[in-house]
């Protein structure tokens, strides 16, 4: 099975900060990677697919990059709505797995 | 509006059964593959089952639920189901249904979830 590892697990930041989250796969997944945002008490929401494609309706301050085994999600200027947990997800096969999540907290 | 709404969660004793439903609206349900994903309290997301579009003849399960859970769909009723048998404490979670991107295995639309608690 493909394992996804996110870092850091928790991140403290302020409104306006630039934030970067890393996701690593234990084998190459090309660009078959998505990022989901989960606000407290809510369902996840798709932000990015195919490593760097912004989902329709997602704010342009979110961007993704990477290929192979290393990927990043960047928030260019953190907004109050962005304090949430972020999950990467590979979809290299039907047996999808998620990273452990990165919680973005208010500093 | 594209929407998925889960129902059927509740409190059940270990060894018991429960059937979850997920109603779809705002899109052609039969045209999309769908999955169930769960989230144990305070934990991350775990994919548990997939069913393809149309006839639903292609089905996959995570090892953690294989042999105990059964996924199915009724396109006429625009509904997805998850029959859960032999429930264990570790099945306690919020269960989400999710619509997948056409031809891919990533989740595009998520329901709000339904809570299953397995406890005596």
JSON list of C-alpha atoms in Angstrom, two decimals:
[
{"chain": "A", "resi": 1, "resn": "UNK", "atom": "CA", "xyz": [0.00, 0.00, 0.00]},
{"chain": "A", "resi": 2, "resn": "UNK", "atom": "CA", "xyz": [1.09, 3.57, -0.62]},
{"chain": "A", "resi": 3, "resn": "UNK", "atom": "CA", "xyz": [1.72, 5.50, 2.58]},
{"chain": "A", "resi": 4, "resn": "UNK", "atom": "CA", "xyz": [1.32, 9.28, 2.72]},
{"chain": "A", "resi": 5, "resn": "UNK", "atom": "CA", "xyz": [3.19, 11.31, 5.34]},
{"chain": "A", "resi": 6, "resn": "UNK", "atom": "CA", "xyz": [2.41, 14.94, 6.03]},
{"chain": "A", "resi": 7, "resn": "UNK", "atom": "CA", "xyz": [4.52, 17.49, 7.85]},
{"chain": "A", "resi": 8, "resn": "UNK", "atom": "CA", "xyz": [4.19, 19.29, 10.08]},
{"chain": "A", "resi": 9, "resn": "UNK", "atom": "CA", "xyz": [1.28, 17.72, 11.96]},
{"chain": "A", "resi": 10, "resn": "UNK", "atom": "CA", "xyz": [0.46, 21.10, 13.50]},
{"chain": "A", "resi": 11, "resn": "UNK", "atom": "CA", "xyz": [1.37, 24.55, 12.33]},
{"chain": "A", "resi": 12, "resn": "UNK", "atom": "CA", "xyz": [0.82, 27.86, 14.13]},
{"chain": "A", "resi": 13, "resn": "UNK", "atom": "CA", "xyz": [0.53, 30.93, 11.94]},
{"chain": "A", "resi": 14, "resn": "UNK", "atom": "CA", "xyz": [-0.99, 34.40, 11.77]},
{"chain": "A", "resi": 15, "resn": "UNK", "atom": "CA", "xyz": [-3.43, 35.97, 9.33]},
{"chain": "A", "resi": 16, "resn": "UNK", "atom": "CA", "xyz": [-1.45, 37.12, 6.31]},
{"chain": "A", "resi": 17, "resn": "UNK", "atom": "CA", "xyz": [1.34, 34.56, 6.70]},
{"chain": "A", "resi": 18, "resn": "UNK", "atom": "CA", "xyz": [2.55, 32.38, 3.85]},
{"chain": "A", "resi": 19, "resn": "UNK", "atom": "CA", "xyz": [2.11, 28.74, 4.83]},
{"chain": "A", "resi": 20, "resn": "UNK", "atom": "CA", "xyz": [3.57, 25.59, 3.28]},
{"chain": "A", "resi": 21, "resn": "UNK", "atom": "CA", "xyz": [2.53, 22.01, 4.04]},
{"chain": "A", "resi": 22, "resn": "UNK", "atom": "CA", "xyz": [4.49, 18.99, 2.78]},
{"chain": "A", "resi": 23, "resn": "UNK", "atom": "CA", "xyz": [3.19, 15.57, 1.79]},
{"chain": "A", "resi": 24, "resn": "UNK", "atom": "CA", "xyz": [5.45, 12.64, 0.94]},
{"chain": "A", "resi": 25, "resn": "UNK", "atom": "CA", "xyz": [4.55, 9.30, -0.65]},
{"chain": "A", "resi": 26, "resn": "UNK", "atom": "CA", "xyz": [6.58, 6.14, -0.02]},
{"chain": "A", "resi": 27, "resn": "UNK", "atom": "CA", "xyz": [6.60, 5.42, -3.75]},
{"chain": "A", "resi": 28, "resn": "UNK", "atom": "CA", "xyz": [6.10, 7.48, -6.88]},
{"chain": "A", "resi": 29, "resn": "UNK", "atom": "CA", "xyz": [2.52, 8.56, -7.55]},
{"chain": "A", "resi": 30, "resn": "UNK", "atom": "CA", "xyz": [3.29, 10.86, -10.51]},
{"chain": "A", "resi": 31, "resn": "UNK", "atom": "CA", "xyz": [0.90, 13.78, -9.96]},
{"chain": "A", "resi": 32, "resn": "UNK", "atom": "CA", "xyz": [-2.04, 11.68, -8.70]},
{"chain": "A", "resi": 33, "resn": "UNK", "atom": "CA", "xyz": [-2.44, 13.78, -5.58]},
{"chain": "A", "resi": 34, "resn": "UNK", "atom": "CA", "xyz": [-5.30, 15.82, -4.15]},
{"chain": "A", "resi": 35, "resn": "UNK", "atom": "CA", "xyz": [-5.54, 18.20, -1.20]},
{"chain": "A", "resi": 36, "resn": "UNK", "atom": "CA", "xyz": [-8.65, 18.52, 0.97]},
{"chain": "A", "resi": 37, "resn": "UNK", "atom": "CA", "xyz": [-9.48, 21.12, 3.62]},
{"chain": "A", "resi": 38, "resn": "UNK", "atom": "CA", "xyz": [-11.55, 20.22, 6.67]},
{"chain": "A", "resi": 39, "resn": "UNK", "atom": "CA", "xyz": [-12.80, 23.04, 8.83]},
{"chain": "A", "resi": 40, "resn": "UNK", "atom": "CA", "xyz": [-13.69, 22.14, 12.45]},
{"chain": "A", "resi": 41, "resn": "UNK", "atom": "CA", "xyz": [-16.89, 20.09, 12.64]},
{"chain": "A", "resi": 42, "resn": "UNK", "atom": "CA", "xyz": [-17.39, 20.09, 8.88]},
{"chain": "A", "resi": 43, "resn": "UNK", "atom": "CA", "xyz": [-16.95, 17.72, 5.97]},
{"chain": "A", "resi": 44, "resn": "UNK", "atom": "CA", "xyz": [-13.76, 17.83, 3.91]},
{"chain": "A", "resi": 45, "resn": "UNK", "atom": "CA", "xyz": [-13.67, 20.00, 0.82]},
{"chain": "A", "resi": 46, "resn": "UNK", "atom": "CA", "xyz": [-11.52, 19.47, -2.29]},
{"chain": "A", "resi": 47, "resn": "UNK", "atom": "CA", "xyz": [-8.96, 22.22, -2.92]},
{"chain": "A", "resi": 48, "resn": "UNK", "atom": "CA", "xyz": [-6.40, 20.82, -5.36]},
{"chain": "A", "resi": 49, "resn": "UNK", "atom": "CA", "xyz": [-6.27, 17.82, -7.69]},
{"chain": "A", "resi": 50, "resn": "UNK", "atom": "CA", "xyz": [-3.57, 16.41, -9.97]},
{"chain": "A", "resi": 51, "resn": "UNK", "atom": "CA", "xyz": [-1.05, 17.96, -7.59]},
{"chain": "A", "resi": 52, "resn": "UNK", "atom": "CA", "xyz": [-1.43, 21.52, -8.85]},
{"chain": "A", "resi": 53, "resn": "UNK", "atom": "CA", "xyz": [-4.89, 22.06, -10.40]},
{"chain": "A", "resi": 54, "resn": "UNK", "atom": "CA", "xyz": [-7.13, 24.36, -8.39]},
{"chain": "A", "resi": 55, "resn": "UNK", "atom": "CA", "xyz": [-10.64, 23.04, -7.90]},
{"chain": "A", "resi": 56, "resn": "UNK", "atom": "CA", "xyz": [-13.39, 25.30, -9.21]},
{"chain": "A", "resi": 57, "resn": "UNK", "atom": "CA", "xyz": [-14.47, 27.68, -6.46]},
{"chain": "A", "resi": 58, "resn": "UNK", "atom": "CA", "xyz": [-11.35, 27.24, -4.34]},
{"chain": "A", "resi": 59, "resn": "UNK", "atom": "CA", "xyz": [-9.59, 30.53, -3.54]},
{"chain": "A", "resi": 60, "resn": "UNK", "atom": "CA", "xyz": [-6.57, 31.39, -5.67]},
{"chain": "A", "resi": 61, "resn": "UNK", "atom": "CA", "xyz": [-4.38, 31.85, -2.59]},
{"chain": "A", "resi": 62, "resn": "UNK", "atom": "CA", "xyz": [-4.15, 28.04, -2.51]},
{"chain": "A", "resi": 63, "resn": "UNK", "atom": "CA", "xyz": [-1.60, 26.38, -4.76]},
{"chain": "A", "resi": 64, "resn": "UNK", "atom": "CA", "xyz": [-0.08, 22.95, -5.06]},
{"chain": "A", "resi": 65, "resn": "UNK", "atom": "CA", "xyz": [3.13, 21.64, -6.53]},
{"chain": "A", "resi": 66, "resn": "UNK", "atom": "CA", "xyz": [5.23, 18.51, -6.78]},
{"chain": "A", "resi": 67, "resn": "UNK", "atom": "CA", "xyz": [5.41, 15.18, -8.51]},
{"chain": "A", "resi": 68, "resn": "UNK", "atom": "CA", "xyz": [6.73, 11.72, -7.83]},
{"chain": "A", "resi": 69, "resn": "UNK", "atom": "CA", "xyz": [7.01, 11.44, -4.05]},
{"chain": "A", "resi": 70, "resn": "UNK", "atom": "CA", "xyz": [7.12, 14.99, -2.72]},
{"chain": "A", "resi": 71, "resn": "UNK", "atom": "CA", "xyz": [4.33, 17.54, -2.80]},
{"chain": "A", "resi": 72, "resn": "UNK", "atom": "CA", "xyz": [3.50, 20.87, -1.22]},
{"chain": "A", "resi": 73, "resn": "UNK", "atom": "CA", "xyz": [0.37, 22.88, -0.53]},
{"chain": "A", "resi": 74, "resn": "UNK", "atom": "CA", "xyz": [0.95, 26.61, -0.17]},
{"chain": "A", "resi": 75, "resn": "UNK", "atom": "CA", "xyz": [-1.40, 29.25, 1.16]},
{"chain": "A", "resi": 76, "resn": "UNK", "atom": "CA", "xyz": [-0.03, 32.57, -0.05]},
{"chain": "A", "resi": 77, "resn": "UNK", "atom": "CA", "xyz": [-1.70, 34.77, 2.57]},
{"chain": "A", "resi": 78, "resn": "UNK", "atom": "CA", "xyz": [-3.53, 32.99, 5.39]},
{"chain": "A", "resi": 79, "resn": "UNK", "atom": "CA", "xyz": [-7.12, 34.11, 5.95]},
{"chain": "A", "resi": 80, "resn": "UNK", "atom": "CA", "xyz": [-9.35, 33.47, 8.99]},
{"chain": "A", "resi": 81, "resn": "UNK", "atom": "CA", "xyz": [-11.32, 30.80, 7.08]},
{"chain": "A", "resi": 82, "resn": "UNK", "atom": "CA", "xyz": [-8.11, 28.88, 6.41]},
{"chain": "A", "resi": 83, "resn": "UNK", "atom": "CA", "xyz": [-7.60, 27.76, 10.00]},
{"chain": "A", "resi": 84, "resn": "UNK", "atom": "CA", "xyz": [-8.45, 24.12, 9.41]},
{"chain": "A", "resi": 85, "resn": "UNK", "atom": "CA", "xyz": [-6.92, 20.69, 8.91]},
{"chain": "A", "resi": 86, "resn": "UNK", "atom": "CA", "xyz": [-5.48, 19.81, 5.51]},
{"chain": "A", "resi": 87, "resn": "UNK", "atom": "CA", "xyz": [-5.20, 16.29, 4.12]},
{"chain": "A", "resi": 88, "resn": "UNK", "atom": "CA", "xyz": [-3.30, 15.07, 1.10]},
{"chain": "A", "resi": 89, "resn": "UNK", "atom": "CA", "xyz": [-4.73, 12.08, -0.74]},
{"chain": "A", "resi": 90, "resn": "UNK", "atom": "CA", "xyz": [-3.12, 9.92, -3.38]},
{"chain": "A", "resi": 91, "resn": "UNK", "atom": "CA", "xyz": [-5.30, 8.36, -6.07]},
{"chain": "A", "resi": 92, "resn": "UNK", "atom": "CA", "xyz": [-2.74, 6.27, -7.87]},
{"chain": "A", "resi": 93, "resn": "UNK", "atom": "CA", "xyz": [-5.11, 3.34, -7.62]},
{"chain": "A", "resi": 94, "resn": "UNK", "atom": "CA", "xyz": [-8.51, 2.53, -6.17]},
{"chain": "A", "resi": 95, "resn": "UNK", "atom": "CA", "xyz": [-6.79, 1.91, -2.83]},
{"chain": "A", "resi": 96, "resn": "UNK", "atom": "CA", "xyz": [-6.57, 5.59, -1.98]},
{"chain": "A", "resi": 97, "resn": "UNK", "atom": "CA", "xyz": [-4.94, 6.72, 1.23]},
{"chain": "A", "resi": 98, "resn": "UNK", "atom": "CA", "xyz": [-4.81, 10.02, 3.04]},
{"chain": "A", "resi": 99, "resn": "UNK", "atom": "CA", "xyz": [-2.01, 11.70, 4.88]},
{"chain": "A", "resi": 100, "resn": "UNK", "atom": "CA", "xyz": [-2.36, 12.09, 8.62]},
{"chain": "A", "resi": 101, "resn": "UNK", "atom": "CA", "xyz": [-3.39, 15.72, 8.30]},
{"chain": "A", "resi": 102, "resn": "UNK", "atom": "CA", "xyz": [-1.87, 19.10, 9.11]},
{"chain": "A", "resi": 103, "resn": "UNK", "atom": "CA", "xyz": [-3.76, 21.31, 11.52]},
{"chain": "A", "resi": 104, "resn": "UNK", "atom": "CA", "xyz": [-3.25, 25.03, 10.89]},
{"chain": "A", "resi": 105, "resn": "UNK", "atom": "CA", "xyz": [-3.81, 26.92, 14.13]},
{"chain": "A", "resi": 106, "resn": "UNK", "atom": "CA", "xyz": [-3.96, 30.58, 15.02]},
{"chain": "A", "resi": 107, "resn": "UNK", "atom": "CA", "xyz": [-0.67, 31.83, 16.44]},
{"chain": "B", "resi": 1, "resn": "UNK", "atom": "CA", "xyz": [-27.03, 22.48, -5.99]},
{"chain": "B", "resi": 2, "resn": "UNK", "atom": "CA", "xyz": [-24.89, 19.36, -5.97]},
{"chain": "B", "resi": 3, "resn": "UNK", "atom": "CA", "xyz": [-25.49, 17.63, -2.66]},
{"chain": "B", "resi": 4, "resn": "UNK", "atom": "CA", "xyz": [-24.96, 14.36, -0.81]},
{"chain": "B", "resi": 5, "resn": "UNK", "atom": "CA", "xyz": [-26.83, 13.68, 2.42]},
{"chain": "B", "resi": 6, "resn": "UNK", "atom": "CA", "xyz": [-26.01, 10.71, 4.63]},
{"chain": "B", "resi": 7, "resn": "UNK", "atom": "CA", "xyz": [-28.39, 9.11, 7.10]},
{"chain": "B", "resi": 8, "resn": "UNK", "atom": "CA", "xyz": [-28.78, 5.96, 9.18]},
{"chain": "B", "resi": 9, "resn": "UNK", "atom": "CA", "xyz": [-26.08, 6.46, 11.77]},
{"chain": "B", "resi": 10, "resn": "UNK", "atom": "CA", "xyz": [-26.63, 5.80, 15.44]},
{"chain": "B", "resi": 11, "resn": "UNK", "atom": "CA", "xyz": [-25.63, 3.82, 18.50]},
{"chain": "B", "resi": 12, "resn": "UNK", "atom": "CA", "xyz": [-25.25, 0.07, 18.02]},
{"chain": "B", "resi": 13, "resn": "UNK", "atom": "CA", "xyz": [-23.84, -2.70, 20.21]},
{"chain": "B", "resi": 14, "resn": "UNK", "atom": "CA", "xyz": [-20.69, -4.60, 19.24]},
{"chain": "B", "resi": 15, "resn": "UNK", "atom": "CA", "xyz": [-21.60, -7.37, 16.82]},
{"chain": "B", "resi": 16, "resn": "UNK", "atom": "CA", "xyz": [-24.64, -5.48, 15.62]},
{"chain": "B", "resi": 17, "resn": "UNK", "atom": "CA", "xyz": [-25.60, -4.17, 12.19]},
{"chain": "B", "resi": 18, "resn": "UNK", "atom": "CA", "xyz": [-26.47, -0.82, 10.68]},
{"chain": "B", "resi": 19, "resn": "UNK", "atom": "CA", "xyz": [-27.34, 0.37, 7.19]},
{"chain": "B", "resi": 20, "resn": "UNK", "atom": "CA", "xyz": [-26.21, 3.78, 6.06]},
{"chain": "B", "resi": 21, "resn": "UNK", "atom": "CA", "xyz": [-27.79, 5.66, 3.18]},
{"chain": "B", "resi": 22, "resn": "UNK", "atom": "CA", "xyz": [-26.56, 8.56, 1.08]},
{"chain": "B", "resi": 23, "resn": "UNK", "atom": "CA", "xyz": [-29.01, 10.52, -1.04]},
{"chain": "B", "resi": 24, "resn": "UNK", "atom": "CA", "xyz": [-27.76, 12.48, -4.03]},
{"chain": "B", "resi": 25, "resn": "UNK", "atom": "CA", "xyz": [-29.26, 15.55, -5.66]},
{"chain": "B", "resi": 26, "resn": "UNK", "atom": "CA", "xyz": [-28.28, 18.17, -8.21]},
{"chain": "B", "resi": 27, "resn": "UNK", "atom": "CA", "xyz": [-26.40, 15.83, -10.56]},
{"chain": "B", "resi": 28, "resn": "UNK", "atom": "CA", "xyz": [-26.77, 12.63, -12.57]},
{"chain": "B", "resi": 29, "resn": "UNK", "atom": "CA", "xyz": [-26.02, 10.15, -9.80]},
{"chain": "B", "resi": 30, "resn": "UNK", "atom": "CA", "xyz": [-25.77, 7.11, -12.07]},
{"chain": "B", "resi": 31, "resn": "UNK", "atom": "CA", "xyz": [-22.92, 8.74, -14.03]},
{"chain": "B", "resi": 32, "resn": "UNK", "atom": "CA", "xyz": [-20.50, 8.92, -11.11]},
{"chain": "B", "resi": 33, "resn": "UNK", "atom": "CA", "xyz": [-18.52, 6.52, -9.01]},
{"chain": "B", "resi": 34, "resn": "UNK", "atom": "CA", "xyz": [-18.91, 7.02, -5.27]},
{"chain": "B", "resi": 35, "resn": "UNK", "atom": "CA", "xyz": [-17.07, 6.02, -2.14]},
{"chain": "B", "resi": 36, "resn": "UNK", "atom": "CA", "xyz": [-17.48, 5.81, 1.60]},
{"chain": "B", "resi": 37, "resn": "UNK", "atom": "CA", "xyz": [-14.80, 7.43, 3.78]},
{"chain": "B", "resi": 38, "resn": "UNK", "atom": "CA", "xyz": [-14.80, 7.43, 7.57]},
{"chain": "B", "resi": 39, "resn": "UNK", "atom": "CA", "xyz": [-13.16, 9.45, 10.31]},
{"chain": "B", "resi": 40, "resn": "UNK", "atom": "CA", "xyz": [-12.75, 8.07, 13.81]},
{"chain": "B", "resi": 41, "resn": "UNK", "atom": "CA", "xyz": [-13.02, 10.63, 16.64]},
{"chain": "B", "resi": 42, "resn": "UNK", "atom": "CA", "xyz": [-10.01, 12.93, 16.58]},
{"chain": "B", "resi": 43, "resn": "UNK", "atom": "CA", "xyz": [-8.39, 10.95, 13.76]},
{"chain": "B", "resi": 44, "resn": "UNK", "atom": "CA", "xyz": [-7.75, 11.32, 10.04]},
{"chain": "B", "resi": 45, "resn": "UNK", "atom": "CA", "xyz": [-9.64, 10.16, 6.98]},
{"chain": "B", "resi": 46, "resn": "UNK", "atom": "CA", "xyz": [-9.87, 6.49, 6.01]},
{"chain": "B", "resi": 47, "resn": "UNK", "atom": "CA", "xyz": [-11.24, 5.31, 2.66]},
{"chain": "B", "resi": 48, "resn": "UNK", "atom": "CA", "xyz": [-13.36, 2.17, 3.14]},
{"chain": "B", "resi": 49, "resn": "UNK", "atom": "CA", "xyz": [-15.29, 1.36, -0.03]},
{"chain": "B", "resi": 50, "resn": "UNK", "atom": "CA", "xyz": [-15.81, 2.24, -3.70]},
{"chain": "B", "resi": 51, "resn": "UNK", "atom": "CA", "xyz": [-18.49, 1.46, -6.26]},
{"chain": "B", "resi": 52, "resn": "UNK", "atom": "CA", "xyz": [-18.28, 2.39, -9.91]},
{"chain": "B", "resi": 53, "resn": "UNK", "atom": "CA", "xyz": [-20.80, 4.36, -11.94]},
{"chain": "B", "resi": 54, "resn": "UNK", "atom": "CA", "xyz": [-23.69, 2.80, -13.79]},
{"chain": "B", "resi": 55, "resn": "UNK", "atom": "CA", "xyz": [-24.41, -0.79, -12.82]},
{"chain": "B", "resi": 56, "resn": "UNK", "atom": "CA", "xyz": [-22.07, -0.74, -9.84]},
{"chain": "B", "resi": 57, "resn": "UNK", "atom": "CA", "xyz": [-20.43, -3.98, -10.89]},
{"chain": "B", "resi": 58, "resn": "UNK", "atom": "CA", "xyz": [-16.95, -2.89, -9.75]},
{"chain": "B", "resi": 59, "resn": "UNK", "atom": "CA", "xyz": [-16.60, -2.75, -5.99]},
{"chain": "B", "resi": 60, "resn": "UNK", "atom": "CA", "xyz": [-13.59, -2.42, -3.70]},
{"chain": "B", "resi": 61, "resn": "UNK", "atom": "CA", "xyz": [-13.18, -2.49, 0.08]},
{"chain": "B", "resi": 62, "resn": "UNK", "atom": "CA", "xyz": [-10.45, -1.61, 2.52]},
{"chain": "B", "resi": 63, "resn": "UNK", "atom": "CA", "xyz": [-9.07, -4.63, 4.37]},
{"chain": "B", "resi": 64, "resn": "UNK", "atom": "CA", "xyz": [-10.42, -3.19, 7.63]},
{"chain": "B", "resi": 65, "resn": "UNK", "atom": "CA", "xyz": [-14.04, -3.74, 6.51]},
{"chain": "B", "resi": 66, "resn": "UNK", "atom": "CA", "xyz": [-13.80, -6.49, 3.89]},
{"chain": "B", "resi": 67, "resn": "UNK", "atom": "CA", "xyz": [-16.23, -9.31, 4.60]},
{"chain": "B", "resi": 68, "resn": "UNK", "atom": "CA", "xyz": [-18.27, -7.22, 7.05]},
{"chain": "B", "resi": 69, "resn": "UNK", "atom": "CA", "xyz": [-19.44, -4.21, 5.01]},
{"chain": "B", "resi": 70, "resn": "UNK", "atom": "CA", "xyz": [-21.34, -4.20, 1.72]},
{"chain": "B", "resi": 71, "resn": "UNK", "atom": "CA", "xyz": [-21.65, -1.21, -0.59]},
{"chain": "B", "resi": 72, "resn": "UNK", "atom": "CA", "xyz": [-24.50, -0.89, -3.08]},
{"chain": "B", "resi": 73, "resn": "UNK", "atom": "CA", "xyz": [-26.32, 1.72, -5.11]},
{"chain": "B", "resi": 74, "resn": "UNK", "atom": "CA", "xyz": [-29.83, 2.32, -6.43]},
{"chain": "B", "resi": 75, "resn": "UNK", "atom": "CA", "xyz": [-29.59, 4.74, -9.34]},
{"chain": "B", "resi": 76, "resn": "UNK", "atom": "CA", "xyz": [-33.36, 5.05, -9.68]},
{"chain": "B", "resi": 77, "resn": "UNK", "atom": "CA", "xyz": [-33.49, 6.33, -6.11]},
{"chain": "B", "resi": 78, "resn": "UNK", "atom": "CA", "xyz": [-30.22, 8.28, -6.51]},
{"chain": "B", "resi": 79, "resn": "UNK", "atom": "CA", "xyz": [-28.94, 6.57, -3.41]},
{"chain": "B", "resi": 80, "resn": "UNK", "atom": "CA", "xyz": [-25.81, 4.88, -2.11]},
{"chain": "B", "resi": 81, "resn": "UNK", "atom": "CA", "xyz": [-25.86, 2.38, 0.75]},
{"chain": "B", "resi": 82, "resn": "UNK", "atom": "CA", "xyz": [-23.44, 0.80, 3.19]},
{"chain": "B", "resi": 83, "resn": "UNK", "atom": "CA", "xyz": [-24.59, -2.32, 5.01]},
{"chain": "B", "resi": 84, "resn": "UNK", "atom": "CA", "xyz": [-22.39, -2.75, 8.07]},
{"chain": "B", "resi": 85, "resn": "UNK", "atom": "CA", "xyz": [-22.41, -6.07, 9.91]},
{"chain": "B", "resi": 86, "resn": "UNK", "atom": "CA", "xyz": [-20.37, -7.49, 12.80]},
{"chain": "B", "resi": 87, "resn": "UNK", "atom": "CA", "xyz": [-19.63, -3.99, 14.01]},
{"chain": "B", "resi": 88, "resn": "UNK", "atom": "CA", "xyz": [-16.69, -3.37, 16.32]},
{"chain": "B", "resi": 89, "resn": "UNK", "atom": "CA", "xyz": [-15.74, -0.52, 18.63]},
{"chain": "B", "resi": 90, "resn": "UNK", "atom": "CA", "xyz": [-13.09, 0.55, 16.14]},
{"chain": "B", "resi": 91, "resn": "UNK", "atom": "CA", "xyz": [-15.81, 1.17, 13.53]},
{"chain": "B", "resi": 92, "resn": "UNK", "atom": "CA", "xyz": [-16.95, 4.16, 15.59]},
{"chain": "B", "resi": 93, "resn": "UNK", "atom": "CA", "xyz": [-16.59, 7.13, 13.26]},
{"chain": "B", "resi": 94, "resn": "UNK", "atom": "CA", "xyz": [-18.26, 9.75, 11.15]},
{"chain": "B", "resi": 95, "resn": "UNK", "atom": "CA", "xyz": [-19.07, 8.15, 7.80]},
{"chain": "B", "resi": 96, "resn": "UNK", "atom": "CA", "xyz": [-18.96, 10.31, 4.69]},
{"chain": "B", "resi": 97, "resn": "UNK", "atom": "CA", "xyz": [-20.14, 9.49, 1.21]},
{"chain": "B", "resi": 98, "resn": "UNK", "atom": "CA", "xyz": [-18.26, 11.19, -1.58]},
{"chain": "B", "resi": 99, "resn": "UNK", "atom": "CA", "xyz": [-18.66, 11.58, -5.32]},
{"chain": "B", "resi": 100, "resn": "UNK", "atom": "CA", "xyz": [-15.52, 10.89, -7.29]},
{"chain": "B", "resi": 101, "resn": "UNK", "atom": "CA", "xyz": [-14.08, 12.72, -10.29]},
{"chain": "B", "resi": 102, "resn": "UNK", "atom": "CA", "xyz": [-14.99, 10.96, -13.57]},
{"chain": "B", "resi": 103, "resn": "UNK", "atom": "CA", "xyz": [-12.34, 8.40, -14.37]},
{"chain": "B", "resi": 104, "resn": "UNK", "atom": "CA", "xyz": [-10.34, 9.09, -11.21]},
{"chain": "B", "resi": 105, "resn": "UNK", "atom": "CA", "xyz": [-10.36, 8.07, -7.57]},
{"chain": "B", "resi": 106, "resn": "UNK", "atom": "CA", "xyz": [-10.28, 11.44, -5.83]},
{"chain": "B", "resi": 107, "resn": "UNK", "atom": "CA", "xyz": [-13.25, 12.87, -3.94]},
{"chain": "B", "resi": 108, "resn": "UNK", "atom": "CA", "xyz": [-14.85, 15.96, -5.46]},
{"chain": "B", "resi": 109, "resn": "UNK", "atom": "CA", "xyz": [-18.09, 16.29, -3.51]},
{"chain": "B", "resi": 110, "resn": "UNK", "atom": "CA", "xyz": [-18.48, 15.24, 0.14]},
{"chain": "B", "resi": 111, "resn": "UNK", "atom": "CA", "xyz": [-21.60, 14.74, 2.21]},
{"chain": "B", "resi": 112, "resn": "UNK", "atom": "CA", "xyz": [-21.86, 16.16, 5.73]},
{"chain": "B", "resi": 113, "resn": "UNK", "atom": "CA", "xyz": [-21.48, 12.75, 7.30]},
{"chain": "B", "resi": 114, "resn": "UNK", "atom": "CA", "xyz": [-23.42, 10.51, 9.70]},
{"chain": "B", "resi": 115, "resn": "UNK", "atom": "CA", "xyz": [-22.10, 9.33, 13.05]},
{"chain": "B", "resi": 116, "resn": "UNK", "atom": "CA", "xyz": [-21.85, 5.66, 13.97]},
{"chain": "B", "resi": 117, "resn": "UNK", "atom": "CA", "xyz": [-21.07, 4.73, 17.56]},
{"chain": "B", "resi": 118, "resn": "UNK", "atom": "CA", "xyz": [-20.38, 1.10, 18.44]},
{"chain": "B", "resi": 119, "resn": "UNK", "atom": "CA", "xyz": [-20.60, 0.61, 22.19]},
{"chain": "B", "resi": 120, "resn": "UNK", "atom": "CA", "xyz": [-22.28, -1.55, 24.77]}
]
